Amino acid sequence: MKYELLKTEGRAKRGRFHTVHGVIETPVFMNVGTVAAIKGAVSTDDLREIKCQVELSNTYHLHVRTGDKLIKELGGLHKFMNWDRPILTDSGGFQVFSLAGIRKIKEEGVTFNSHIDGRKIFMGPEESMQIQSNLGSTIAMAFDECPPALAERKYVEDSVARTTRWLYRCKEEMARLNSLENTINKEQLLFGINQGAVFNDIRIEHAKIISELDLPGYAVGGLAVGESHEQMYDVLDHVVPYLPQNKPTYLMGVGTPANILEAVDRGVDFFDCVYPSRNGRHGHVYTNHGKLNLFNQKFEKDMRPIEEGCGCPTCRSYSRAYVRHLLKAKEMLGMRLCVLHNLYFYNTMMEEIRDALDAGEFAAYKKRKLDSMAQGEN
Ligand SMILES: [Zn+2]
């Protein structure tokens, strides 16, 4: 039994996911370290201090630069970045379809040009599994196509059918790789990904089919790519009930604190998003009373921490005025302090969500948190 469903409140789930790299308490926010580092000079030592449970790395980025073969030779991603807790790697699919140059999609996979040096690369389900196996992550994601948010129905139908065929190939290839003697993590887990853009019937049909594969977890992909928040919530309302309740549900690439609260309410367990680190690098910091822009003149003499009572390394030691000064002076420390605070804010919110679910008070907590964050800057 990998996933324990500890408690429910409406559709919201409080769970515990057991992996070879330790237990993940859910709902959880995974901290995005694209190339095996959180952008903003945040180390794995920092991650331990800011309550990070799962680090997320990008298959595509690590494959095109430094290379998964070298990382395997050096002992795998955990050893390479000195992180012994769970790591999730994405499949590379999203980056291939969004970042890489001219590409050709065929049944076997996708040919594209590296955004680093332009060289031609081929990636299909087997290649993606091989790369993720070389990295030795805890959870590997299936190789899928993420169709554009506004794609036509016919395109989405064909794309989802191919994604399903690719999923069978991913499952088979992972079983083969996990059985090899020199594989770094022989207990690597595969999560399937639901697609279908904003067509609920396509998504539901797809959810039913992939659920039959009995994978350890399932993701809802292809959201937060240009559709409205209401469309995203509508998809979750319709699709999550068709994914196994006794396994983790992962909403990929989402989102704002409000998005996360709404999605937890709809049965989602796992999240990841670049917002806290990206916003932090731009001096935008989250508080329980809304987001602050530390570049704002009004913080020039503000000797309060970013948020009173926050236990993060930044708020324990530094003022808004000092962090603002660092940002204005383009000192790397300014970015780093903002990113640390933002990730701590997200990870702490997830802890509060879990505590509220444990106490059977999630609905009240959600309302209180949303109201408070909507109040605006203080
Ligand atoms: Zn803080």
Coordinates of C-alpha atoms and ligand atoms in Angstrom, one line a residue:
M1 CA 0.0 0.0 0.0
K2 CA 1.8 3.1 -1.2
Y3 CA -0.9 5.7 -0.6
E4 CA -2.8 5.9 2.6
L5 CA -6.0 7.9 2.5
L6 CA -6.1 9.2 6.0
K7 CA -9.1 11.5 5.9
T8 CA -11.5 13.2 3.5
E9 CA -13.6 16.4 3.8
G10 CA -16.0 16.6 0.8
R11 CA -13.7 15.7 -2.1
A12 CA -10.6 17.0 -0.3
K13 CA -8.1 14.3 0.6
R14 CA -5.5 14.1 3.4
G15 CA -3.0 11.3 2.6
R16 CA 0.4 9.8 3.1
F17 CA 2.5 8.5 0.2
H18 CA 5.2 6.0 0.9
T19 CA 8.3 6.0 -1.3
V20 CA 11.7 4.5 -1.3
H21 CA 13.0 8.0 -0.4
G22 CA 10.6 8.5 2.4
V23 CA 7.1 9.5 3.2
I24 CA 5.3 12.4 1.5
E25 CA 2.5 14.0 3.5
T26 CA -0.3 15.2 1.2
P27 CA -1.5 17.6 0.0
V28 CA 2.0 18.6 -0.9
F29 CA 3.7 21.4 -2.9
M30 CA 6.7 20.2 -4.9
N31 CA 9.5 22.8 -5.1
V32 CA 10.7 23.3 -8.7
G33 CA 14.4 22.9 -9.3
T34 CA 14.5 23.0 -13.1
V35 CA 18.1 22.0 -13.6
A36 CA 18.5 20.3 -10.2
A37 CA 18.6 23.7 -8.4
I38 CA 15.9 26.1 -7.4
K39 CA 16.5 29.3 -9.4
G40 CA 17.6 32.1 -7.0
A41 CA 20.7 30.4 -5.4
V42 CA 18.7 28.0 -3.2
S43 CA 20.5 24.9 -2.2
T44 CA 19.2 21.5 -1.0
D45 CA 20.3 22.6 2.6
D46 CA 17.9 25.5 2.2
L47 CA 15.2 23.1 1.0
R48 CA 15.5 21.2 4.2
E49 CA 15.1 24.4 6.2
I50 CA 12.0 25.6 4.3
K51 CA 9.9 22.5 4.8
C52 CA 10.3 21.1 1.3
Q53 CA 9.2 17.5 1.0
V54 CA 9.6 16.8 -2.7
E55 CA 12.0 18.4 -5.2
L56 CA 11.1 18.5 -8.8
S57 CA 13.6 18.4 -11.7
N58 CA 13.1 18.7 -15.4
T59 CA 14.0 15.8 -17.6
Y60 CA 14.4 17.9 -20.8
H61 CA 16.7 20.4 -19.2
L62 CA 19.0 17.8 -17.6
H63 CA 19.1 15.8 -20.8
V64 CA 20.2 18.7 -23.0
R65 CA 22.6 20.1 -20.5
T66 CA 25.1 18.1 -18.5
G67 CA 23.2 14.9 -19.6
D68 CA 21.5 12.1 -17.7
K69 CA 24.2 9.6 -18.6
L70 CA 26.8 11.6 -16.8
I71 CA 24.5 12.1 -13.8
K72 CA 23.9 8.3 -13.7
E73 CA 27.7 7.7 -13.9
L74 CA 28.0 10.1 -10.9
G75 CA 25.5 8.1 -8.9
G76 CA 22.1 9.6 -9.9
L77 CA 20.3 12.9 -9.2
H78 CA 19.9 12.3 -5.4
K79 CA 23.7 11.9 -4.9
F80 CA 24.5 14.6 -7.5
M81 CA 22.5 17.3 -5.7
N82 CA 22.8 15.9 -2.2
W83 CA 19.1 15.4 -1.5
D84 CA 17.9 12.2 0.0
R85 CA 14.2 12.9 0.0
P86 CA 11.7 12.3 -2.8
I87 CA 12.4 13.7 -6.3
L88 CA 9.8 13.9 -9.1
T89 CA 11.0 14.3 -12.7
D90 CA 8.7 15.4 -15.4
S91 CA 8.8 13.5 -18.7
G92 CA 10.3 16.2 -20.8
G93 CA 7.1 16.3 -22.9
F94 CA 5.9 19.7 -21.8
Q95 CA 9.3 21.4 -22.5
V96 CA 9.6 19.6 -25.9
F97 CA 6.3 20.9 -26.9
S98 CA 6.7 24.4 -25.5
L99 CA 10.4 25.3 -25.6
A100 CA 12.2 23.3 -28.2
G101 CA 12.5 24.4 -31.8
I102 CA 11.0 22.9 -34.9
R103 CA 9.6 19.5 -34.1
K104 CA 8.0 16.6 -35.8
I105 CA 5.5 14.4 -33.9
K106 CA 5.3 10.8 -35.0
E107 CA 3.9 7.6 -33.5
E108 CA 7.4 6.7 -32.3
G109 CA 8.0 10.1 -30.6
V110 CA 9.2 13.6 -31.3
T111 CA 12.2 15.1 -33.1
F112 CA 13.2 18.5 -31.9
N113 CA 16.1 20.9 -31.7
S114 CA 17.8 21.6 -28.4
H115 CA 17.2 25.2 -27.2
I116 CA 20.9 25.2 -26.0
D117 CA 22.9 24.3 -29.1
G118 CA 20.2 23.5 -31.7
R119 CA 21.3 19.9 -32.1
K120 CA 18.6 17.4 -33.2
I121 CA 17.2 15.2 -30.4
F122 CA 14.7 12.4 -30.6
M123 CA 12.5 11.6 -27.6
G124 CA 9.7 9.1 -27.3
P125 CA 8.2 7.2 -24.4
E126 CA 11.2 4.8 -24.2
E127 CA 13.8 7.6 -24.3
S128 CA 11.9 9.6 -21.6
M129 CA 11.8 6.6 -19.3
Q130 CA 15.4 5.8 -20.0
I131 CA 16.5 9.4 -19.1
Q132 CA 14.3 9.4 -15.9
S133 CA 15.7 6.0 -14.9
N134 CA 19.3 7.4 -15.4
L135 CA 18.4 10.3 -13.1
G136 CA 17.0 7.8 -10.6
S137 CA 14.1 10.0 -9.5
T138 CA 11.5 8.7 -7.0
I139 CA 8.6 9.4 -9.3
A140 CA 8.8 9.5 -13.1
M141 CA 6.1 11.1 -15.2
A142 CA 4.7 9.5 -18.4
F143 CA 5.7 11.0 -21.7
D144 CA 2.7 12.7 -23.1
E145 CA 1.7 15.5 -25.5
C146 CA 0.3 18.6 -24.0
P147 CA -1.9 20.1 -26.7
P148 CA -2.3 23.9 -26.9
A149 CA -5.2 25.2 -24.7
L150 CA -7.1 26.4 -27.7
A151 CA -6.5 23.3 -29.9
E152 CA -9.5 22.0 -31.9
R153 CA -11.4 19.0 -30.8
K154 CA -10.2 16.7 -33.6
Y155 CA -6.6 17.5 -32.8
V156 CA -7.1 16.9 -29.1
E157 CA -8.9 13.5 -29.7
D158 CA -6.0 12.3 -31.9
S159 CA -3.4 13.6 -29.5
V160 CA -5.0 12.0 -26.4
A161 CA -5.3 8.7 -28.2
R162 CA -1.5 8.8 -28.9
T163 CA -0.8 9.8 -25.3
T164 CA -2.7 6.7 -24.2
R165 CA -0.6 4.5 -26.6
W166 CA 2.5 6.2 -25.3
L167 CA 1.5 5.4 -21.7
Y168 CA 1.4 1.7 -22.3
R169 CA 4.9 1.9 -23.8
C170 CA 6.1 4.0 -20.8
K171 CA 4.7 1.4 -18.4
E172 CA 6.4 -1.5 -20.2
E173 CA 9.7 0.3 -20.5
M174 CA 9.8 1.3 -16.9
A175 CA 9.1 -2.3 -15.8
R176 CA 12.1 -3.4 -18.0
L177 CA 14.4 -0.7 -16.7
N178 CA 13.5 -1.3 -13.0
S179 CA 14.4 -5.0 -13.5
L180 CA 18.0 -4.2 -14.8
E181 CA 20.8 -4.8 -12.4
N182 CA 22.6 -1.4 -12.8
T183 CA 19.4 0.7 -12.5
I184 CA 19.8 3.3 -9.7
N185 CA 16.3 3.3 -8.4
K186 CA 14.7 -0.1 -9.1
E187 CA 11.5 1.1 -7.3
Q188 CA 10.9 4.1 -9.5
L189 CA 7.2 4.9 -9.7
L190 CA 5.4 5.9 -12.9
F191 CA 2.5 8.4 -12.8
G192 CA 0.1 8.6 -15.8
I193 CA -1.1 11.9 -17.1
N194 CA -4.7 12.8 -18.1
Q195 CA -5.1 15.1 -21.1
G196 CA -7.9 16.5 -23.2
A197 CA -7.6 20.3 -23.0
V198 CA -11.0 21.7 -21.9
F199 CA -13.1 19.0 -23.4
N200 CA -14.5 17.3 -20.3
D201 CA -15.9 14.2 -22.1
I202 CA -12.5 13.5 -23.7
R203 CA -10.8 13.9 -20.4
I204 CA -13.3 11.7 -18.6
E205 CA -12.9 8.9 -21.2
H206 CA -9.2 9.2 -21.0
A207 CA -9.2 9.1 -17.1
K208 CA -11.2 5.9 -17.2
I209 CA -8.8 4.2 -19.6
I210 CA -5.6 5.2 -17.8
S211 CA -7.0 4.3 -14.4
E212 CA -7.3 0.7 -15.5
L213 CA -3.5 0.6 -15.8
D214 CA -3.2 0.5 -12.0
L215 CA -0.3 3.0 -11.9
P216 CA 0.8 4.3 -8.4
G217 CA -0.5 7.9 -9.2
Y218 CA -2.2 10.1 -11.8
A219 CA -1.7 13.6 -12.9
V220 CA -4.1 16.1 -14.6
G221 CA -1.9 17.8 -17.2
G222 CA -2.4 20.4 -19.9
L223 CA -4.0 22.9 -17.5
A224 CA -2.7 26.4 -16.6
V225 CA -1.7 26.8 -20.3
G226 CA -4.0 29.7 -21.2
E227 CA -7.5 28.6 -20.1
S228 CA -9.3 30.6 -17.4
H229 CA -9.3 29.6 -13.7
E230 CA -13.0 28.8 -14.0
Q231 CA -12.4 26.4 -16.9
M232 CA -9.6 24.8 -14.9
Y233 CA -11.9 24.3 -11.9
D234 CA -14.6 22.9 -14.2
V235 CA -12.2 20.3 -15.6
L236 CA -11.2 19.3 -12.1
D237 CA -14.9 19.1 -11.0
H238 CA -15.5 16.7 -13.9
V239 CA -12.3 14.6 -14.1
V240 CA -11.0 14.0 -10.6
P241 CA -13.9 11.8 -9.7
Y242 CA -12.8 9.4 -12.5
L243 CA -9.3 9.1 -11.2
P244 CA -8.6 6.6 -8.4
Q245 CA -9.3 8.1 -5.0
N246 CA -6.9 5.7 -3.3
K247 CA -3.9 7.1 -5.2
P248 CA -2.3 10.5 -5.4
T249 CA -3.8 13.1 -7.9
Y250 CA -1.3 15.6 -9.2
L251 CA -2.3 18.9 -10.8
M252 CA 0.7 19.8 -13.0
G253 CA 2.1 23.4 -13.0
V254 CA -0.5 24.9 -10.7
G255 CA -0.6 27.5 -9.3
T256 CA -1.5 30.5 -7.1
P257 CA -2.3 29.9 -3.4
A258 CA -6.0 30.4 -4.3
N259 CA -5.7 27.8 -7.2
I260 CA -4.1 25.3 -4.8
L261 CA -6.9 25.8 -2.2
E262 CA -9.6 25.4 -4.8
A263 CA -7.9 22.3 -6.3
V264 CA -7.4 20.6 -2.8
D265 CA -11.1 21.2 -2.4
R266 CA -11.6 19.2 -5.6
G267 CA -9.5 16.2 -4.5
V268 CA -5.9 17.1 -5.7
D269 CA -2.9 15.9 -3.6
F270 CA 0.2 17.0 -5.5
F271 CA 1.2 20.5 -6.9
D272 CA 4.1 22.2 -8.5
C273 CA 4.6 25.7 -9.8
V274 CA 7.3 28.1 -10.7
Y275 CA 5.3 31.1 -9.3
P276 CA 6.9 31.3 -5.8
S277 CA 10.5 31.2 -7.2
R278 CA 9.8 33.3 -10.3
N279 CA 7.9 36.0 -8.3
G280 CA 10.5 36.0 -5.6
R281 CA 13.2 36.7 -8.2
H282 CA 11.2 39.7 -9.2
G283 CA 10.8 41.0 -5.7
H284 CA 7.1 39.9 -5.4
V285 CA 6.5 38.2 -2.1
Y286 CA 3.5 36.4 -0.7
T287 CA 1.9 37.2 2.6
N288 CA -1.3 36.2 4.4
H289 CA -2.5 39.7 3.4
G290 CA -1.8 39.5 -0.3
K291 CA 1.4 39.9 -2.4
L292 CA 3.9 42.7 -1.8
N293 CA 6.1 44.3 -4.4
L294 CA 9.3 45.0 -2.5
F295 CA 10.5 47.4 -5.2
N296 CA 7.7 49.7 -4.0
Q297 CA 9.0 53.0 -2.5
K298 CA 6.8 52.6 0.6
F299 CA 9.0 49.8 1.9
E300 CA 12.1 52.0 1.8
K301 CA 12.1 52.6 5.6
D302 CA 10.0 49.6 6.6
M303 CA 11.9 47.7 9.2
R304 CA 9.3 45.0 9.6
P305 CA 10.0 41.5 8.2
I306 CA 8.1 40.6 5.0
E307 CA 5.5 39.0 7.3
E308 CA 5.3 39.3 11.0
G309 CA 5.5 35.9 12.7
C310 CA 6.9 34.1 9.6
G311 CA 9.5 31.5 10.6
C312 CA 11.4 31.6 7.3
P313 CA 15.2 32.3 7.3
T314 CA 14.5 35.7 5.6
C315 CA 11.9 37.0 8.1
R316 CA 13.8 35.7 11.1
S317 CA 16.7 38.0 10.3
Y318 CA 16.0 40.8 7.7
S319 CA 13.6 43.7 7.1
R320 CA 11.6 44.7 4.1
A321 CA 13.8 47.8 3.8
Y322 CA 17.0 45.7 3.7
V323 CA 15.6 43.2 1.2
R324 CA 14.3 46.1 -1.0
H325 CA 17.8 47.7 -0.9
L326 CA 19.4 44.4 -2.0
L327 CA 16.9 44.0 -4.9
K328 CA 17.5 47.6 -6.0
A329 CA 21.2 47.1 -5.9
K330 CA 20.8 43.9 -7.9
E331 CA 22.5 41.8 -5.2
M332 CA 21.9 38.1 -5.7
L333 CA 21.1 37.9 -2.0
G334 CA 17.9 39.9 -2.5
M335 CA 16.5 37.4 -4.9
R336 CA 17.5 34.5 -2.8
L337 CA 15.9 35.9 0.3
C338 CA 12.6 36.5 -1.5
V339 CA 12.6 33.0 -3.1
L340 CA 13.2 31.4 0.3
H341 CA 10.3 33.3 1.9
N342 CA 8.0 32.5 -1.0
L343 CA 8.7 28.8 -0.9
Y344 CA 8.4 28.7 2.8
F345 CA 5.0 30.5 2.5
Y346 CA 3.8 27.8 0.0
N347 CA 5.2 24.8 2.0
T348 CA 3.7 26.3 5.2
M349 CA 0.3 26.8 3.6
M350 CA 0.4 23.1 2.6
E351 CA 1.1 22.2 6.2
E352 CA -1.8 24.4 7.4
I353 CA -4.0 22.6 4.8
R354 CA -3.0 19.2 6.1
D355 CA -3.6 20.3 9.7
A356 CA -7.0 21.7 8.8
L357 CA -8.0 18.5 7.0
D358 CA -6.8 16.5 10.1
A359 CA -9.0 18.6 12.3
G360 CA -12.0 18.4 9.8
E361 CA -11.8 22.2 9.4
F362 CA -10.6 22.6 5.8
A363 CA -13.7 24.4 4.5
A364 CA -13.4 27.0 7.3
Y365 CA -9.6 27.3 6.8
K366 CA -9.9 27.8 3.1
K367 CA -12.4 30.6 3.5
R368 CA -10.3 32.3 6.1
K369 CA -7.2 32.1 4.1
L370 CA -8.8 33.3 0.8
D371 CA -10.5 36.3 2.6
S372 CA -7.3 37.3 4.3
M373 CA -5.1 37.1 1.2
A374 CA -7.7 39.1 -0.7
Q375 CA -7.5 42.0 1.7
G376 CA -4.5 43.3 -0.2
E377 CA -1.2 44.9 0.9
N378 CA -0.6 46.0 4.4
Ligands
ZN1 ZN 9.2 34.8 5.6

